[in-house]
Short mmCIF file of C-alpha atoms in Angstrom, two decimals:
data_model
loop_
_atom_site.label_atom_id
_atom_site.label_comp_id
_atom_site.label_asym_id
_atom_site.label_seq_id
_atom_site.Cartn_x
_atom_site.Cartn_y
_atom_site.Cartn_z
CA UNK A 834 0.00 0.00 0.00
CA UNK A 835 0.85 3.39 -1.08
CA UNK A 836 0.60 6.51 1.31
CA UNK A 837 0.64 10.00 -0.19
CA UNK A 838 0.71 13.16 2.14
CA UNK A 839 0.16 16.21 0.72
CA UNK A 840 2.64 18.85 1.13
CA UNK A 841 1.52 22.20 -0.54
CA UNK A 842 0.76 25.35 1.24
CA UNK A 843 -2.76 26.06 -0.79
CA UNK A 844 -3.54 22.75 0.99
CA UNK A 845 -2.41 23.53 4.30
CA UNK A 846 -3.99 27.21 4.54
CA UNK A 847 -7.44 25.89 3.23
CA UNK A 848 -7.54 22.81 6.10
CA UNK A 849 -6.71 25.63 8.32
CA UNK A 850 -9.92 27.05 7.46
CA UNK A 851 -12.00 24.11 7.04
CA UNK A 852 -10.60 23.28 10.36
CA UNK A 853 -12.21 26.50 12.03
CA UNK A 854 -15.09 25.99 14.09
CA UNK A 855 -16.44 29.44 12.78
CA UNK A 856 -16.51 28.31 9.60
CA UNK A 857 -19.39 28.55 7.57
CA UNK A 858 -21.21 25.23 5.58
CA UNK A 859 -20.80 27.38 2.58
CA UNK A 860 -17.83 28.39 2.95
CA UNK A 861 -16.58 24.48 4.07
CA UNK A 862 -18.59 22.94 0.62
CA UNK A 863 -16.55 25.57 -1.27
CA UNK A 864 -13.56 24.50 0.30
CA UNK A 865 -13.91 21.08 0.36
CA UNK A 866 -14.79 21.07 -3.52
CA UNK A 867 -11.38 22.91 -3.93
CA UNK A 868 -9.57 20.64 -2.14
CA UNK A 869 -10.23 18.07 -3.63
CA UNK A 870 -9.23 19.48 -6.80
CA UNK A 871 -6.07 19.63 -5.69
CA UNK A 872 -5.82 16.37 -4.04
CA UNK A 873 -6.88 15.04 -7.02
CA UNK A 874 -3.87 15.98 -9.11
CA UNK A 875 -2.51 13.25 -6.99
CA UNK A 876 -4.41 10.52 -6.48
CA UNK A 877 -5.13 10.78 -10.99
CA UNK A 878 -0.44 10.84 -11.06
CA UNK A 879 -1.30 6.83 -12.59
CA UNK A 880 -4.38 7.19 -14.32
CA UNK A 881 -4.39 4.95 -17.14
CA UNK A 882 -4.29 6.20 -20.38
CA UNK A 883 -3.78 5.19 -24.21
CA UNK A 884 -2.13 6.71 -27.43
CA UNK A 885 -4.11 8.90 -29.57
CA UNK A 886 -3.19 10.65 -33.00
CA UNK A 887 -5.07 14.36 -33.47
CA UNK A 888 -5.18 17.19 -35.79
CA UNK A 889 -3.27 20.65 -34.60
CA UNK A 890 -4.22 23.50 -36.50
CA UNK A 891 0.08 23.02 -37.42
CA UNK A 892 0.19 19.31 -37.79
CA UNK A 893 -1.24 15.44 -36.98
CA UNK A 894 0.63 14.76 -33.74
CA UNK A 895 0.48 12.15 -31.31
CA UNK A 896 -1.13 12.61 -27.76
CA UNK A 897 -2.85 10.85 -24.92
CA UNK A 898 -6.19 10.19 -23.78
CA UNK A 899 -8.23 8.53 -20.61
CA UNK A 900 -8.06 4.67 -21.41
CA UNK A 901 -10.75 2.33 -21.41
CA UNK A 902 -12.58 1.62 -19.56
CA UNK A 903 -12.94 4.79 -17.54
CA UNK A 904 -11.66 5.00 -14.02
CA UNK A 905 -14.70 4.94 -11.43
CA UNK A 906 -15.28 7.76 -9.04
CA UNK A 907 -16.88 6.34 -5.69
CA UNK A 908 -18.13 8.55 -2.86
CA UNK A 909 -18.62 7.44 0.30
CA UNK A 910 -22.23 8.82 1.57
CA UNK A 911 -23.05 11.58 2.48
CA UNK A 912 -20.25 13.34 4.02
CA UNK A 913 -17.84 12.25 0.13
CA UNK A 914 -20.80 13.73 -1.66
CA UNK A 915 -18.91 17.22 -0.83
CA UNK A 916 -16.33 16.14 -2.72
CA UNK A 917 -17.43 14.63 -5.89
CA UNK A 918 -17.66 17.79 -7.65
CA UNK A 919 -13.71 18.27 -7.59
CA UNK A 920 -12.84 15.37 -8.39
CA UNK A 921 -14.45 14.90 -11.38
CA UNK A 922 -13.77 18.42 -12.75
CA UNK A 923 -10.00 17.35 -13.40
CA UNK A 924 -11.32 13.99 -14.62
CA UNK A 925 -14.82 14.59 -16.27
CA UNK A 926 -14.85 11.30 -18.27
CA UNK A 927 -15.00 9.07 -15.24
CA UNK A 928 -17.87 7.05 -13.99
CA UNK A 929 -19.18 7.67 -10.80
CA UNK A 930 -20.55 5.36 -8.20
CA UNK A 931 -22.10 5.64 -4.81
CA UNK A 932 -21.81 3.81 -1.70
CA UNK A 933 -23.84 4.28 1.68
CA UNK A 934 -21.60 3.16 5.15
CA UNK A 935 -22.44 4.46 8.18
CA UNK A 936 -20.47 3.98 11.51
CA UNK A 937 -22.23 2.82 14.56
CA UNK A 938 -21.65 5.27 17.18
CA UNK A 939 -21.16 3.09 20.30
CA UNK A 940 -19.45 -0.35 18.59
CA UNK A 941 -17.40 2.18 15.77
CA UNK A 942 -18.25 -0.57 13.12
CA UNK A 943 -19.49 0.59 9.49
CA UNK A 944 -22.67 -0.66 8.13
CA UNK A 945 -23.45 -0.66 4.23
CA UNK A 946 -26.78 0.41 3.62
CA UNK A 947 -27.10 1.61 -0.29
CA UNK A 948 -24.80 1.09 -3.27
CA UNK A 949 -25.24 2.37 -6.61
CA UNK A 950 -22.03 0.30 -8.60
CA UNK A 951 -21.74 -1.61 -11.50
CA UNK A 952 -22.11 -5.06 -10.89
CA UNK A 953 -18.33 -6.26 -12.77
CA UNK A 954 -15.52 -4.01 -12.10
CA UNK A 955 -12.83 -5.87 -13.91
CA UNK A 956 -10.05 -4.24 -14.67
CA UNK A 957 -11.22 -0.96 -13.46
CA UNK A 958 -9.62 2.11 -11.27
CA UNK A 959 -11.52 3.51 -9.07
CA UNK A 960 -11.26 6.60 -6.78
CA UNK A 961 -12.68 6.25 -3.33
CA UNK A 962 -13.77 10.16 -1.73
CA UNK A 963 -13.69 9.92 2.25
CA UNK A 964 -13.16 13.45 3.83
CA UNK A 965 -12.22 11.60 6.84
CA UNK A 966 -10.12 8.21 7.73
CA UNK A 967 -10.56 7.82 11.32
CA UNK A 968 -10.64 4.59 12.67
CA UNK A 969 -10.82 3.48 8.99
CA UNK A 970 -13.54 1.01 9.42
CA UNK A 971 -15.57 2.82 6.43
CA UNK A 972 -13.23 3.15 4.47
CA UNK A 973 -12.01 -0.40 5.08
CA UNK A 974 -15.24 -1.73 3.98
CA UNK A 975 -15.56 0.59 0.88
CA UNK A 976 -12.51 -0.85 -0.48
CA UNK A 977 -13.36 -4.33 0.46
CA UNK A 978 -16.58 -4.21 -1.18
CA UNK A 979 -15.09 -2.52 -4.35
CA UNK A 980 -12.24 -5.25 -4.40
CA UNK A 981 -15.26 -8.22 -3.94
CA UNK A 982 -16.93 -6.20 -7.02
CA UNK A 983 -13.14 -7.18 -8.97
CA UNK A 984 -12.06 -3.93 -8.89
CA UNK A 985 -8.21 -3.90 -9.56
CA UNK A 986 -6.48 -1.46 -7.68
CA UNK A 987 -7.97 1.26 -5.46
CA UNK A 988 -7.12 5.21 -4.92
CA UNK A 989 -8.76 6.51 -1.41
CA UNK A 990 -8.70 10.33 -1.30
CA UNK A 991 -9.06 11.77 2.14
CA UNK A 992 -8.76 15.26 3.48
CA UNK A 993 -7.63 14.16 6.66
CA UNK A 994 -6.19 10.86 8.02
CA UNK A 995 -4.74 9.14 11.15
CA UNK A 996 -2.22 6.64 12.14
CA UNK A 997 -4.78 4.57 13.15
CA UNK A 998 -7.06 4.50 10.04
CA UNK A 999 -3.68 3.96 8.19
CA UNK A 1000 -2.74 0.86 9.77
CA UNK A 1001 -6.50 -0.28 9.95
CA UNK A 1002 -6.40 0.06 5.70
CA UNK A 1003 -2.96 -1.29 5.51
CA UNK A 1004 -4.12 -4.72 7.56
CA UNK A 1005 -7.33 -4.92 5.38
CA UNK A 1006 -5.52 -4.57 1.66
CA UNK A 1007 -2.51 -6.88 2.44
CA UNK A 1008 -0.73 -6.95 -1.31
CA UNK A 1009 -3.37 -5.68 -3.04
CA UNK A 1010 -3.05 -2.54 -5.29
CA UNK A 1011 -4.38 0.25 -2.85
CA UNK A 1012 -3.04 4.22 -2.63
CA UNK A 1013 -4.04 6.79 -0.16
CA UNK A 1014 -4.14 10.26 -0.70
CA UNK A 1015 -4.14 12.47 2.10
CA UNK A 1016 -4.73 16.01 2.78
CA UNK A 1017 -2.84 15.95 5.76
CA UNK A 1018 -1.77 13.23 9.06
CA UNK A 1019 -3.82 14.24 12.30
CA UNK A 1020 -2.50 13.27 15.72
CA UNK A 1021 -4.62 10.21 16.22
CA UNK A 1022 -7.96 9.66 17.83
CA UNK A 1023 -10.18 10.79 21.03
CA UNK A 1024 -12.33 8.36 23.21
CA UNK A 1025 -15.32 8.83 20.58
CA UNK A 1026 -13.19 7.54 17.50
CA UNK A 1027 -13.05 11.10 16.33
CA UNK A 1028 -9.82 13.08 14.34
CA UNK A 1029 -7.69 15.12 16.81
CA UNK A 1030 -7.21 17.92 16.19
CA UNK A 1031 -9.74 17.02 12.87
CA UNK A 1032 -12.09 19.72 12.14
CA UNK A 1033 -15.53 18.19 13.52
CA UNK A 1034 -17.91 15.98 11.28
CA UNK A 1035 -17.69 16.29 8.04
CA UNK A 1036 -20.99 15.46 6.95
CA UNK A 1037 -22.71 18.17 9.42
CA UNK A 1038 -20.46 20.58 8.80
CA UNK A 1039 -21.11 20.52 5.18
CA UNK A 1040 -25.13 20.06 5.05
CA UNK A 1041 -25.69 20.70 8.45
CA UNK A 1042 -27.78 17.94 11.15
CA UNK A 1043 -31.13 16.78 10.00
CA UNK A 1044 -34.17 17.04 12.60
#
């Protein structure tokens, strides 16, 4: 497994902000869509693509282009929804997917409860959006279930991770192809299996609580 940490100042100065509690949900879904963005450049560094011949106004030269088939963009609901939109404005030919997981509370184990995927993934990439690896069980089981689906290797894009969640993805994928993209390394976790110092939860924070 691969482990990417972002080191770019743009990066750092808009976690700072996301990390505010003063922050605004508008302001944070802005942000969040940005960051991405930029994480993005990243986690797409081995996209696959294939040799292409095209027109210049000057000559017939030879380029590149996104390979079949395309690479699969996979949000983790609802707090990844905030991120979709960044990701696929630097790669607006992938697929995109959806996955439901939500983490019990008291036990900290992730429950599946809607999936939108094609049924074969052979042979495909696919991006995983998380904002947050924490204890890593969601993500864990997002990549599992993409890897039971025959999904070939797996990019998880985060804006924040933790040792923990690390380790917990590392002991899932043993040799299997698997890269994670962070925004940045937080200090660990808290007695509630939250980020410290984190910036809250992501999902809230971006669409606010439902009543």
């Amino acid at each position: 497994m691969r482990v990417h940490i972002a080191d770019h100042p743009l990066i750092t100065h808009k976690l700072t902000v996301l990390r505010d509690a003063s922050t605004s949900s508008p302001v944070f879904r802005q942000l969040t869509e940005e960051l991405m963005t930029l994480l993005a450049y990243e986690a797409t560094r081995n996209v696959r693509v294939e040799e292409c011949e095209i027109q210049t106004p000057v000559t017939v030269t030879k380029g590149v282009k996104i390979a079949d088939p395309k690479p699969l963009v996979v949000p983790i609901l609802r707090a990844g929804l905030g991120m979709l939109e960044g990701m696929t404005k630097l790669l607006p030919t992938a697929e995109v997917g959806f996955l439901g997981i939500v983490r019990d509370e008291t036990t900290l184990k992730p429950t599946t409860y809607a999936e939108r995927l094609p049924d074969d993934l052979s042979d495909r990439q696919c991006f995983a959006l998380d904002p947050m690896l924490a204890t890593g069980g969601s993500l864990a089981a997002a990549i599992k279930y993409l890897f039971d689906r025959g999904a070939t290797e797996v990019t998880a894009v985060c804006l924040l991770g933790t040792p923990e969640g690390v380790q917990a993805i590392e002991n899932l994928v043993g040799d299997r192809d698997v890269t994670l993209v962070l925004g940045a390394m937080d200090e660990g976790l808290n007695e509630k299996g939250y980020i410290v110092p984190g910036l809250g939860d992501a999902g809230d924070r971006l669409y606010g609580t439902a009543d």
